[in-house]
Amino acid sequence: MRDNLYSKLSSLDRTINEPARLSIMAALYDLKEADFVFLQRLTGLTRGNLSAHIYKLADKGYIAVEKRFVGKKPVTVCRLTPEGERAFREYVRVLEDLVKGKGD
Amino acid sequence: MKDRINGIRKEARASWWEDGITEIVAGLGVLVIGSIGISGYALEGRVPPWSYAVFILLMVALAFGIRWVVLWAKERWVWPHTGYSVVKGRGGKYLIPFYLIVFALLALAFLFPSYTPIVGGTIGAVILVSLALYNGLRRFYALALLSFAFGILLYSVGIRDDRATFLLLIGVGSVMFFLGVLRFARFKREVSSVHEG
């Protein structure tokens, strides 16, 4: 059973299994959408760092990025895609299984 | 890792309430409904029957208008400082038990009208506790306790008819509005101190 858990752990989604990207995914999971400034404030990442991680997550299809106006201000809005939500839930489930010592 | 994930999720959910605008708008809305209701009660027999329809329409308009006003206020005073974010609607597996509890309490109020203030206070407390469980903010637990305490107080002083509901709305709405204003003042100070730095 333990071996099974370790094999599960090694197959964790590497796109999410990075602290900065995990922070972005966790923040967006409970939000309908959020802009770049909000995510930067919440995660504490620098502009360049956040931009690179958002690009990687968008490239994988986990988040959707859209430029639009909120009032008169142009903003870059990010939103978790259904695929991203599934991937995040699965990632958290594997971590929970590991903590509880559960295997298949 | 799990703690960090939960911490960020909690912070993201709480971000919607950190400025106090939702409490200001919702508190004011509840206060207006309660005030109109109590005025209607005081003028009973002297107001035309259609005024009740206007009152119900106003309640519906306020219920739907609150979100619009909150977004309007956030767009002007909050998002330029904190960045834009919209929190997901509450729901999922907790929504059905929540509605079941509220409907059961409403049914109790119809069956035992004299317990209206206690039932009203409990419904307010259930709504506020569910919000507190969602956003993790302690002041919502305090408001829930206050709502319940108001209900008990009104019942114990003998106000057990429709007036109790309106007085309850006025009481909880005023406190919610006042807490919202305090929170918003603190938020403005925090935001300006960040910008000065």
PDB file of C-alpha atoms in Angstrom, chain A residues 9 12-19 21-22 91 95, chain B residues 1:
ATOM      1  CA  LEU A   9       3.503  10.914  -5.105  1.00  0.00           C
ATOM      2  CA  LEU A  12       2.123  14.333  -8.877  1.00  0.00           C
ATOM      3  CA  ASP A  13       1.375  16.971 -11.516  1.00  0.00           C
ATOM      4  CA  ARG A  14       4.711  18.758 -11.917  1.00  0.00           C
ATOM      5  CA  THR A  15       3.069  21.880 -13.319  1.00  0.00           C
ATOM      6  CA  ILE A  16       1.229  22.417 -10.023  1.00  0.00           C
ATOM      7  CA  ASN A  17       3.914  20.912  -7.791  1.00  0.00           C
ATOM      8  CA  GLU A  18       5.875  24.153  -7.539  1.00  0.00           C
ATOM      9  CA  PRO A  19       5.210  26.562  -4.616  1.00  0.00           C
ATOM     10  CA  ARG A  21       2.218  27.918  -9.186  1.00  0.00           C
ATOM     11  CA  LEU A  22       0.499  26.054  -6.368  1.00  0.00           C
ATOM     12  CA  TYR A  91      -3.304  17.185  -6.606  1.00  0.00           C
ATOM     13  CA  LEU A  95      -1.563  14.950  -0.760  1.00  0.00           C
TER      14      LEU A  95
ATOM     15  CA  MET B   1       2.018  22.015   2.141  1.00  0.00           C
TER      16      MET B   1
END
